[in-house]
Every structure is written in structure tokens, then in C-alpha cells.
mmCIF file of C-alpha atoms and ligand atoms in Angstrom:
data_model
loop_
_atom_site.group_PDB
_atom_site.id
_atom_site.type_symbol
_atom_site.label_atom_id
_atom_site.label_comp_id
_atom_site.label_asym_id
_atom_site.label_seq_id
_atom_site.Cartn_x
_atom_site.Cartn_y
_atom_site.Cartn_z
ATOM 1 C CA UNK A 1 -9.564 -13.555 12.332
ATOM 2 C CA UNK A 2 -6.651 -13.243 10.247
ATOM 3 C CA UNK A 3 -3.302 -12.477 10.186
ATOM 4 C CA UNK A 4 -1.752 -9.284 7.978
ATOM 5 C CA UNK A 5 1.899 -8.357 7.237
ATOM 6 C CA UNK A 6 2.468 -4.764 6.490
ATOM 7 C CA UNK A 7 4.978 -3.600 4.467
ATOM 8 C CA UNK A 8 6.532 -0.142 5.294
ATOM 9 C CA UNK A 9 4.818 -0.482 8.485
ATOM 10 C CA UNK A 10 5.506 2.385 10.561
ATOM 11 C CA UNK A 11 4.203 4.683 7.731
ATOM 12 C CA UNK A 12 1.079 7.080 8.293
ATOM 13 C CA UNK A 13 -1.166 4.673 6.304
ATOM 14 C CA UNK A 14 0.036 1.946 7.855
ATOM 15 C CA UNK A 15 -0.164 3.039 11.353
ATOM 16 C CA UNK A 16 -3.893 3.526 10.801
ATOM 17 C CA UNK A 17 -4.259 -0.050 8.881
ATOM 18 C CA UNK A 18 -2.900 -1.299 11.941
ATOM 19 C CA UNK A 19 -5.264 0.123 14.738
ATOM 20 C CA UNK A 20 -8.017 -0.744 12.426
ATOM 21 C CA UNK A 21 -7.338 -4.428 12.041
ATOM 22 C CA UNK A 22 -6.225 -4.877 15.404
ATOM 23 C CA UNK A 23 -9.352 -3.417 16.548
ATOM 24 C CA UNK A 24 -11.340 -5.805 14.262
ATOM 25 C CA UNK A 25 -9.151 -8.807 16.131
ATOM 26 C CA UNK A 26 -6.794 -9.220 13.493
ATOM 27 C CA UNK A 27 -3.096 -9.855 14.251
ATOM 28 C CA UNK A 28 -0.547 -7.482 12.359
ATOM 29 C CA UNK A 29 2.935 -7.482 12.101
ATOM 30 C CA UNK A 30 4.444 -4.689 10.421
ATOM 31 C CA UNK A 31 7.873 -3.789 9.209
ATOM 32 C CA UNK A 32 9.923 -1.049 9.907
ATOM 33 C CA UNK A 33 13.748 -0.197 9.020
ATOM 34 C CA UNK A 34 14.261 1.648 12.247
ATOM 35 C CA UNK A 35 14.108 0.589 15.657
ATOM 36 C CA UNK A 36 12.930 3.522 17.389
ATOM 37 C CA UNK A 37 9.735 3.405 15.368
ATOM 38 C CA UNK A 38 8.801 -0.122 17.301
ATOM 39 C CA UNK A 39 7.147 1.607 20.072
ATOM 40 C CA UNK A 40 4.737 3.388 17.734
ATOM 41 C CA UNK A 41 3.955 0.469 16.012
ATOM 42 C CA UNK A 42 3.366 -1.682 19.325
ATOM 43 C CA UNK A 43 0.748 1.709 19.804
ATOM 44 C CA UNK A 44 -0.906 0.641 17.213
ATOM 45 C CA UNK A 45 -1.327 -2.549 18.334
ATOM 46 C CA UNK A 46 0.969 -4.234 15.859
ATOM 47 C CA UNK A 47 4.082 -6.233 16.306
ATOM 48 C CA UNK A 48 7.021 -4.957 15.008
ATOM 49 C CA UNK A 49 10.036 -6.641 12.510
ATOM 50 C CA UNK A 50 12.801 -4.821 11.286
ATOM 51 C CA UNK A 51 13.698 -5.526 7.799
ATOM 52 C CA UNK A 52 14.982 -2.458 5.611
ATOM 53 C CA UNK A 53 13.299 -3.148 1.846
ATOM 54 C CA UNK A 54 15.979 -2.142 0.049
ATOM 55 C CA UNK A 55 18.606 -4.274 2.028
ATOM 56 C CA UNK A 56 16.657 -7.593 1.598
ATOM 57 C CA UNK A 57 15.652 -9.818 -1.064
ATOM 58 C CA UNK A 58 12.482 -11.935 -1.522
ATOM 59 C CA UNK A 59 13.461 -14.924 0.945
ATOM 60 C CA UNK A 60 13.611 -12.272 3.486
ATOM 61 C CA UNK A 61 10.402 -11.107 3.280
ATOM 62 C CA UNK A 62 9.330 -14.558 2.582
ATOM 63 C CA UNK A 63 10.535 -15.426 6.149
ATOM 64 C CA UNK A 64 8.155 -12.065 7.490
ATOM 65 C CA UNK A 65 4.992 -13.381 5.562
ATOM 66 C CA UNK A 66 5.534 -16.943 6.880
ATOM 67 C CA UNK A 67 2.093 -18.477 7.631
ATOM 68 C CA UNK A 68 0.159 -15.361 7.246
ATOM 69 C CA UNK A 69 -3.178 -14.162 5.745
ATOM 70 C CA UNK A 70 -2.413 -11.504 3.695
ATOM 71 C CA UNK A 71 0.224 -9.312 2.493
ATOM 72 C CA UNK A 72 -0.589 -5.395 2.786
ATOM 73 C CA UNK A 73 2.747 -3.377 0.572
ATOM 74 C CA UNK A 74 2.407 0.118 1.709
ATOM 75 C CA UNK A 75 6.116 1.409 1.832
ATOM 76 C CA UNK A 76 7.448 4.372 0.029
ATOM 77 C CA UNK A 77 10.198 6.391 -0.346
ATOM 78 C CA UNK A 78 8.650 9.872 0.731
ATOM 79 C CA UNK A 79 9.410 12.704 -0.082
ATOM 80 C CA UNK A 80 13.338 12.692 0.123
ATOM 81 C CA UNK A 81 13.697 14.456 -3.477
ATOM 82 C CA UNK A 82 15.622 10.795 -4.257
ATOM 83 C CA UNK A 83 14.415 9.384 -7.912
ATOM 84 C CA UNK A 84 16.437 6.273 -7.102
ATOM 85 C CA UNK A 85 14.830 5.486 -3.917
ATOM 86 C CA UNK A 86 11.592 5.634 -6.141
ATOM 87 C CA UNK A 87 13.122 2.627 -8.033
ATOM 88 C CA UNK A 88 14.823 0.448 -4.825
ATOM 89 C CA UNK A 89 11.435 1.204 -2.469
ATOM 90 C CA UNK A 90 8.056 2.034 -4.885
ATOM 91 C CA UNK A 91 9.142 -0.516 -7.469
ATOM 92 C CA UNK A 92 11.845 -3.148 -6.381
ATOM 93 C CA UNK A 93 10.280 -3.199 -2.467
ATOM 94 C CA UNK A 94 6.911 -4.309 -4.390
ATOM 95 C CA UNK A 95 8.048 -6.797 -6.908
ATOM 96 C CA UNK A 96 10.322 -8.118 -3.202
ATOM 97 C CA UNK A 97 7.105 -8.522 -1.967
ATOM 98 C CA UNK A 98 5.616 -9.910 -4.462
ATOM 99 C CA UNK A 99 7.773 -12.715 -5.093
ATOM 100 C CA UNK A 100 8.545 -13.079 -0.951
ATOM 101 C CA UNK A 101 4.908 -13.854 -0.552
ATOM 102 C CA UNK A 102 4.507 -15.983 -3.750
ATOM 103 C CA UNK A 103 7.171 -17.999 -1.686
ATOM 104 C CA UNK A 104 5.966 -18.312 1.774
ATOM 105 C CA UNK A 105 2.110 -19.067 -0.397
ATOM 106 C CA UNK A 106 0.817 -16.234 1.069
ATOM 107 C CA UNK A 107 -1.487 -15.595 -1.685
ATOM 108 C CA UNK A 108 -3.494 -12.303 -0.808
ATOM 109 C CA UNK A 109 -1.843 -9.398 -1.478
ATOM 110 C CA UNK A 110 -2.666 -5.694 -1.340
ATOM 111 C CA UNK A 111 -0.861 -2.664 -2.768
ATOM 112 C CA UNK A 112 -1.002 0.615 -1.746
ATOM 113 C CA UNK A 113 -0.822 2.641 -5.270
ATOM 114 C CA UNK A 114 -1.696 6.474 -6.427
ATOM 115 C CA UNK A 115 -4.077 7.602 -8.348
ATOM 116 C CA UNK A 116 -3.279 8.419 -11.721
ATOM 117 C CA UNK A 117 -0.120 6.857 -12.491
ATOM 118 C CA UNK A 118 -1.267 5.349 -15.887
ATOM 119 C CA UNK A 119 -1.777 8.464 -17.026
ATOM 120 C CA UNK A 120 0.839 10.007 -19.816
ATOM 121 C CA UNK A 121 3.119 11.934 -18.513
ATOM 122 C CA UNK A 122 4.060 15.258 -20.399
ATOM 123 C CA UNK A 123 7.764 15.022 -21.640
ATOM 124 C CA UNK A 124 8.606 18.346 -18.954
ATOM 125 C CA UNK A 125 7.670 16.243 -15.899
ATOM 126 C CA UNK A 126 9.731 16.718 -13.084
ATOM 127 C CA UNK A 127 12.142 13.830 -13.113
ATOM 128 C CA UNK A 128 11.431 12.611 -9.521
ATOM 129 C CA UNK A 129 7.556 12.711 -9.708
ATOM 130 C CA UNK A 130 8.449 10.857 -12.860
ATOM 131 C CA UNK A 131 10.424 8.357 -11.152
ATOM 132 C CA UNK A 132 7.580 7.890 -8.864
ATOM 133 C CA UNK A 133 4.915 7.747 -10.837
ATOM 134 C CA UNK A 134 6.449 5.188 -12.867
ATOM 135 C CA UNK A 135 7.824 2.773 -10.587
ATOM 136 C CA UNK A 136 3.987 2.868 -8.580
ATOM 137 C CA UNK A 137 3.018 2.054 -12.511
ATOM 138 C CA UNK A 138 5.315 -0.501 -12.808
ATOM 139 C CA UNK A 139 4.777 -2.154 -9.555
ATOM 140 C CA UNK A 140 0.989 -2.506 -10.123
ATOM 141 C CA UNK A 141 1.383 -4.175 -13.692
ATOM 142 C CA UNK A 142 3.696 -6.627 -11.857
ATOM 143 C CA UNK A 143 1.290 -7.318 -9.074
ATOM 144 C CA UNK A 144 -1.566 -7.546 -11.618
ATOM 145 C CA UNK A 145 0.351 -9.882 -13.422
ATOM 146 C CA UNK A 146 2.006 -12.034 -10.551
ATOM 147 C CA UNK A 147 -0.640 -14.696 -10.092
ATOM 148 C CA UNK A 148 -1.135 -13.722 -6.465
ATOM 149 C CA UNK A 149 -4.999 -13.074 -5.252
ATOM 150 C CA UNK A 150 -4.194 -8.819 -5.442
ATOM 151 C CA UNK A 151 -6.222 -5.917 -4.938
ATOM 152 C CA UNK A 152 -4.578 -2.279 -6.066
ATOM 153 C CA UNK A 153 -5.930 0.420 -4.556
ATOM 154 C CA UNK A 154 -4.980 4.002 -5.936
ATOM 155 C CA UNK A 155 -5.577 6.678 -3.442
ATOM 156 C CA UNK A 156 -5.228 10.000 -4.452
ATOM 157 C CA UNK A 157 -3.268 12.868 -2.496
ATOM 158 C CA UNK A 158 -3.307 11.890 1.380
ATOM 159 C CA UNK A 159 -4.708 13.915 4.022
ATOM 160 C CA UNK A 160 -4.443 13.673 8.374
ATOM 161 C CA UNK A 161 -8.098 14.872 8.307
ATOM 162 C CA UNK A 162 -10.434 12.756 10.495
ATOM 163 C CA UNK A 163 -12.178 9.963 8.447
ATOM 164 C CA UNK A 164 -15.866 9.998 7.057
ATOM 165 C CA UNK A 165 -16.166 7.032 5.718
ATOM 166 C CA UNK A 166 -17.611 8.338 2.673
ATOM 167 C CA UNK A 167 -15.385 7.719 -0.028
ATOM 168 C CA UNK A 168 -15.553 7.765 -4.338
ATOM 169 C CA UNK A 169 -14.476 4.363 -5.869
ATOM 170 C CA UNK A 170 -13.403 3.667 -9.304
ATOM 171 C CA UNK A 171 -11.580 2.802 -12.521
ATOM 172 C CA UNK A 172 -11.721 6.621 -13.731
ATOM 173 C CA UNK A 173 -12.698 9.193 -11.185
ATOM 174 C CA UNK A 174 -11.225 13.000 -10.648
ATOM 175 C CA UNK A 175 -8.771 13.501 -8.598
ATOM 176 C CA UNK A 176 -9.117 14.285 -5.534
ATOM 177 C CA UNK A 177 -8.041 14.230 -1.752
ATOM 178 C CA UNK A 178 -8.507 11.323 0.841
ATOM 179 C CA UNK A 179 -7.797 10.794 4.620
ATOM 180 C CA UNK A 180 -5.281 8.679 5.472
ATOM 181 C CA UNK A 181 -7.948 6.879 8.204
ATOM 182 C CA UNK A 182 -10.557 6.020 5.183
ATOM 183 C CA UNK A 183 -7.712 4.874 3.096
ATOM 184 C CA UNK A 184 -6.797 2.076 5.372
ATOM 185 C CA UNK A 185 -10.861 1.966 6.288
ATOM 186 C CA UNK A 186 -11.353 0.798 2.603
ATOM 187 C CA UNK A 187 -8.029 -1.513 2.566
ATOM 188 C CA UNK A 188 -9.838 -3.676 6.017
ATOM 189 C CA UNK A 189 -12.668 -3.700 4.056
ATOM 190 C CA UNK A 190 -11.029 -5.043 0.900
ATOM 191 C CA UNK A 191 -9.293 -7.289 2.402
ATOM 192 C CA UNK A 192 -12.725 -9.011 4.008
ATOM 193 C CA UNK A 193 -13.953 -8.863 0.432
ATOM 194 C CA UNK A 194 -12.708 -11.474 -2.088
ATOM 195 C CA UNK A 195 -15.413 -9.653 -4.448
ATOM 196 C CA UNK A 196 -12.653 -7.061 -4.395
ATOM 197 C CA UNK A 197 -9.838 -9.821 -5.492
ATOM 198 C CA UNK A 198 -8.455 -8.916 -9.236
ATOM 199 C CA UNK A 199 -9.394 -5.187 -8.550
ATOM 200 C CA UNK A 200 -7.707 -2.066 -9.044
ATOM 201 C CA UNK A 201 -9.685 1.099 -8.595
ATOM 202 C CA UNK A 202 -8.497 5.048 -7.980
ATOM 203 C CA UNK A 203 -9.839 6.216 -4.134
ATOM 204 C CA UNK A 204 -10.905 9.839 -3.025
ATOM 205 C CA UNK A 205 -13.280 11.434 -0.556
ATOM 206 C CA UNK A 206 -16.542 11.122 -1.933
ATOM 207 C CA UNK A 207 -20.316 10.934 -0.831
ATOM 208 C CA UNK A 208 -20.712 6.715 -0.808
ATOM 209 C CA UNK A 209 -20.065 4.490 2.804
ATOM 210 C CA UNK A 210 -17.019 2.398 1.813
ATOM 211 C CA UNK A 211 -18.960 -0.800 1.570
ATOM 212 C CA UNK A 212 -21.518 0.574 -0.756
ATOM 213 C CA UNK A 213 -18.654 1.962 -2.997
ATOM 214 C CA UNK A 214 -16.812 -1.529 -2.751
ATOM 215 C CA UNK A 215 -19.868 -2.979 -3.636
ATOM 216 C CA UNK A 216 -20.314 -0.930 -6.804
ATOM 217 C CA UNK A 217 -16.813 -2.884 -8.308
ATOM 218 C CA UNK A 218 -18.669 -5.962 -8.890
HETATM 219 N N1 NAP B 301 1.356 11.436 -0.066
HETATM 220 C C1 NAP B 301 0.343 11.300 -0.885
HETATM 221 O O1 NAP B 301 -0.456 12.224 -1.109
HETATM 222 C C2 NAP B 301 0.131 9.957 -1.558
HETATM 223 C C3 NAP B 301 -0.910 9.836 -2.472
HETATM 224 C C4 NAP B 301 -1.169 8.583 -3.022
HETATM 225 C C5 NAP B 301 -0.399 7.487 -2.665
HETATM 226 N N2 NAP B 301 0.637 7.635 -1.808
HETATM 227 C C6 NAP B 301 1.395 6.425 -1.438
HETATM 228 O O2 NAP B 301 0.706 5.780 -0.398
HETATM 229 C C7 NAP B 301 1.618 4.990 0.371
HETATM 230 C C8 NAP B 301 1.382 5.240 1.854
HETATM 231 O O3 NAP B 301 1.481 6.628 2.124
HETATM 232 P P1 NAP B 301 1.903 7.157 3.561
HETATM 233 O O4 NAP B 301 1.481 8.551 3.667
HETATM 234 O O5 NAP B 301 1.525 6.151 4.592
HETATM 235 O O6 NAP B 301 3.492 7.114 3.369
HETATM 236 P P2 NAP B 301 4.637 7.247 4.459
HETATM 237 O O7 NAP B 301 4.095 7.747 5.743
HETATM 238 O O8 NAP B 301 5.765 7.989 3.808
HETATM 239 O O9 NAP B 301 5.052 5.717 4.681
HETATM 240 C C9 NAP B 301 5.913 5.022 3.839
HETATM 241 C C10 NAP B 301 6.679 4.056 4.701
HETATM 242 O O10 NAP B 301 7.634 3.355 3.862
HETATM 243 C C11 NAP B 301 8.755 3.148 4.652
HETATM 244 N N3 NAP B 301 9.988 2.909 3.914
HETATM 245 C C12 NAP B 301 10.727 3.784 3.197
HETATM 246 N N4 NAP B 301 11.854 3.198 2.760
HETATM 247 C C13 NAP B 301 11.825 1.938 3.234
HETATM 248 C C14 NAP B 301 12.701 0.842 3.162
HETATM 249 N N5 NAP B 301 13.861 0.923 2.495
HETATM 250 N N6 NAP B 301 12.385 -0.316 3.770
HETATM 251 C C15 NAP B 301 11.213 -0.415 4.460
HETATM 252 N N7 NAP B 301 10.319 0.581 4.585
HETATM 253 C C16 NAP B 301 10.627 1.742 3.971
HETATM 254 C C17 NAP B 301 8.929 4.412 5.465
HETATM 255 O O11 NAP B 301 9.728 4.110 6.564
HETATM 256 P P3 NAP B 301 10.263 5.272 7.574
HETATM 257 O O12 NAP B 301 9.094 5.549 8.466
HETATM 258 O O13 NAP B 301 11.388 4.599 8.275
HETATM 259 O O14 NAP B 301 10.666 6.428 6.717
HETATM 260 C C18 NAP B 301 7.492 4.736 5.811
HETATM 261 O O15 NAP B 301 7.147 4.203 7.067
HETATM 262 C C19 NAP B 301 3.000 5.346 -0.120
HETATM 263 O O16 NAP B 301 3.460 4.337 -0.982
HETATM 264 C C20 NAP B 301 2.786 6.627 -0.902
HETATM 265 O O17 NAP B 301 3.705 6.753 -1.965
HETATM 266 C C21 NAP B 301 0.915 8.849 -1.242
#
């Protein structure tokens, strides 16, 4: 049994990490940057901590990671229409995180990434989908770079459907839709996999069992 520190922890990804770990025995503590979404973290069987991403700096979320296992970085700025926020949440709450856990020796980290965001954009891209894509880009090539034992996984657009289990795995795969459920399914699985230490790999619905699909990394 391990302990796991999720970043951005009352989002919808992160709410179903959370049961699913807990479930499993593990002990969670998740972030949030507003009170009121304690309770709905405690739901999911997590404990809450209230630290706002953009108003700390690496010692802070140092002091979070403290003795755990692993490091889960699932926060994002939504879909508030704010470019910026892509920068001070996507990108600078990452490379936080990054560095927070190098210090507390928390070496296993997992990002939550998109799918896609290596890919060119074309010069008319929107300038916030741009901002976005980008700073998930940027964020990845600093975790893959950081030293830390990482694992980036690249969903593609995210769904409330009910899970299957049955996802598509890879370095180059169409894009494609995902629940939210078999998202964190595959991160619990990852993160019970060292095999799946040093990868990155794009996530979808898809006709394998998540293990099996892991599996196929190696
Ligand atoms: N939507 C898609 O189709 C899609 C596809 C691929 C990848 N992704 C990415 O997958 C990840 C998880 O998605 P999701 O649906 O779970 O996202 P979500 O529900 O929007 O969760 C993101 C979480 O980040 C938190 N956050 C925002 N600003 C913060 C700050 N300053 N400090 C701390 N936490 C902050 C939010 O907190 P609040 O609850 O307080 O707002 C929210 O709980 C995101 O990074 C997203 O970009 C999304």
C-alpha cells in the first residue's frame, strides 16, 4: 500500500483516481484551492489540502508530497478562455511539482497530459488552445527531462461515460475519446507498474483490457 498526492485534486479525473486507489487501500491526499470542494474529496475517500498552484512555489508542494509514494499532477486550468492560466497552471503548476517532489525525494511522478500536443500546430490556431497545447508540451519535456521516475500519460478528449476498461495505448494512435473512469483506471495501473516508468504514451477507448495494453509498452 502506498501513499499518492494528487495535484488539482478535486478535478473530474482526479476524483475518480481517488476512489480507485482508495479502494485498492491506498492513502490519497489531494489538493484543492477551494474549501468547499473538501467534502467531495473526503467522498472520494481522499484527504484534502488546500494549496492554490499558482500561489505557491516548489517548497510548498514539497511540504504536501512529504514522505509520500508518488506524485499524480493532474491540475488544469479548464476551460476559462484564460491563455495565461494555461502558462501559471498546465505549465508552471507542473514544473512546481516537479521540482516540489524532487525536494521532498518523492521520486515517482505521474502527469496527466493530452494527446497530441507534439503535434505542429497550424500558424491560425486559436491562441488559447495554443497556449494549452503548448504549455501541456512543455510540461512533459520538463518532466521527461527532470530525473524523477515519470510516466506521461496523454489522454485524448475526456468523457463522463461509464468505464470499459478497454482502452488503445500508444506512442502514435488516432485520436479519439476516453472516459474519465478508465483514464484514472490506467493511471492505478501505471503507477503499480515500474515497467511503465520512462513512458509516455497517447490513451483512448479502444478494444485491449488496460493491463494487456500497458503490457504492450515494454
Ligand atoms: N477535457 C479534455 O477533453 C481533456 C483531454 C485531455 C487531457 N485533459 C487534461 O486532463 C487533466 C484532467 O482533466 P479533468 O477533466 O480532470 O480536468 P478538471 O476537472 O478541469 O480538473 C482540473 C483541476 O485543476 C484544478 N486547478 C485549476 N487551477 C488550479 C490552481 N491554481 N491550483 C490548484 N488546482 C487548480 C481545478 O480546480 P477547481 O476544481 O478548483 O477548478 C480542477 O480541480 C487536465 O489537465 C486537462 O487539461 C483534458
Amino acid at each position: 500500500m502506498s501513499t499518492v498526492v494528487i495535484v488539482g485534486g478535486h478535478g473530474k479525473v482526479a476524483l475518480r483516481l481517488a476512489e480507485a486507489l482508495t479502494a485498492g487501500g491506498h492513502t490519497v491526499r489531494s489538493t484543492i484551492r477551494n474549501e468547499a470542494h473538501g467534502a467531495d474529496v473526503e467522498s472520494a475517500g481522499a484527504e484534502p489540502y488546500l494549496l492554490d498552484v499558482e500561489q505557491s512555489d516548489a517548497q510548498d508542494l514539497a511540504e504536501v508530497f512529504g514522505a509520500a509514494d508518488a506524485v499524480v499532477f493532474s491540475a488544469g486550468a479548464g476551460g476559462d478562455g484564460k491563455a495565461e492560466r494555461k502558462r501559471t497552471v498546465d505549465l508552471e503548476g507542473s514544473l512546481k511539482s516537479i521540482a516540489g517532489a524532487t525536494l521532498a525525494g518523492v521520486s515517482r511522478f505521474v502527469q496527466v497530459s493530452a494527446l497530441g500536443v507534439d503535434d505542429p500546430l497550424p500558424a491560425d490556431t486559436d491562441p488559447v488552445w495554443r497556449a494549452y497545447v503548448e504549455a501541456k508540451r512543455d510540461a512533459d519535456s520538463a518532466l521527461r527531462e527532470s530525473g524523477l521516475d515519470w510516466t506521461v500519460v496523454r489522454p485524448g478528449r475526456l468523457t463522463d461515460e461509464p468505464g470499459t476498461g478497454m482502452v488503445r495505448i500508444g506512442a502514435d494512435i488516432p485520436s479519439g475519446a476516453v472516459p474519465r473512469v478508465d483514464v484514472a483506471a490506467v493511471i492505478v495501473a501505471a503507477l503499480g507498474d515500474d515497467a511503465t516508468i520512462g513512458a509516455q504514451f497517447a490513451l483512448t477507448e479502444g478494444d485491449r483490457p488496460i493491463m494487456e495494453a500497458l503490457a504492450s509498452l515494454r
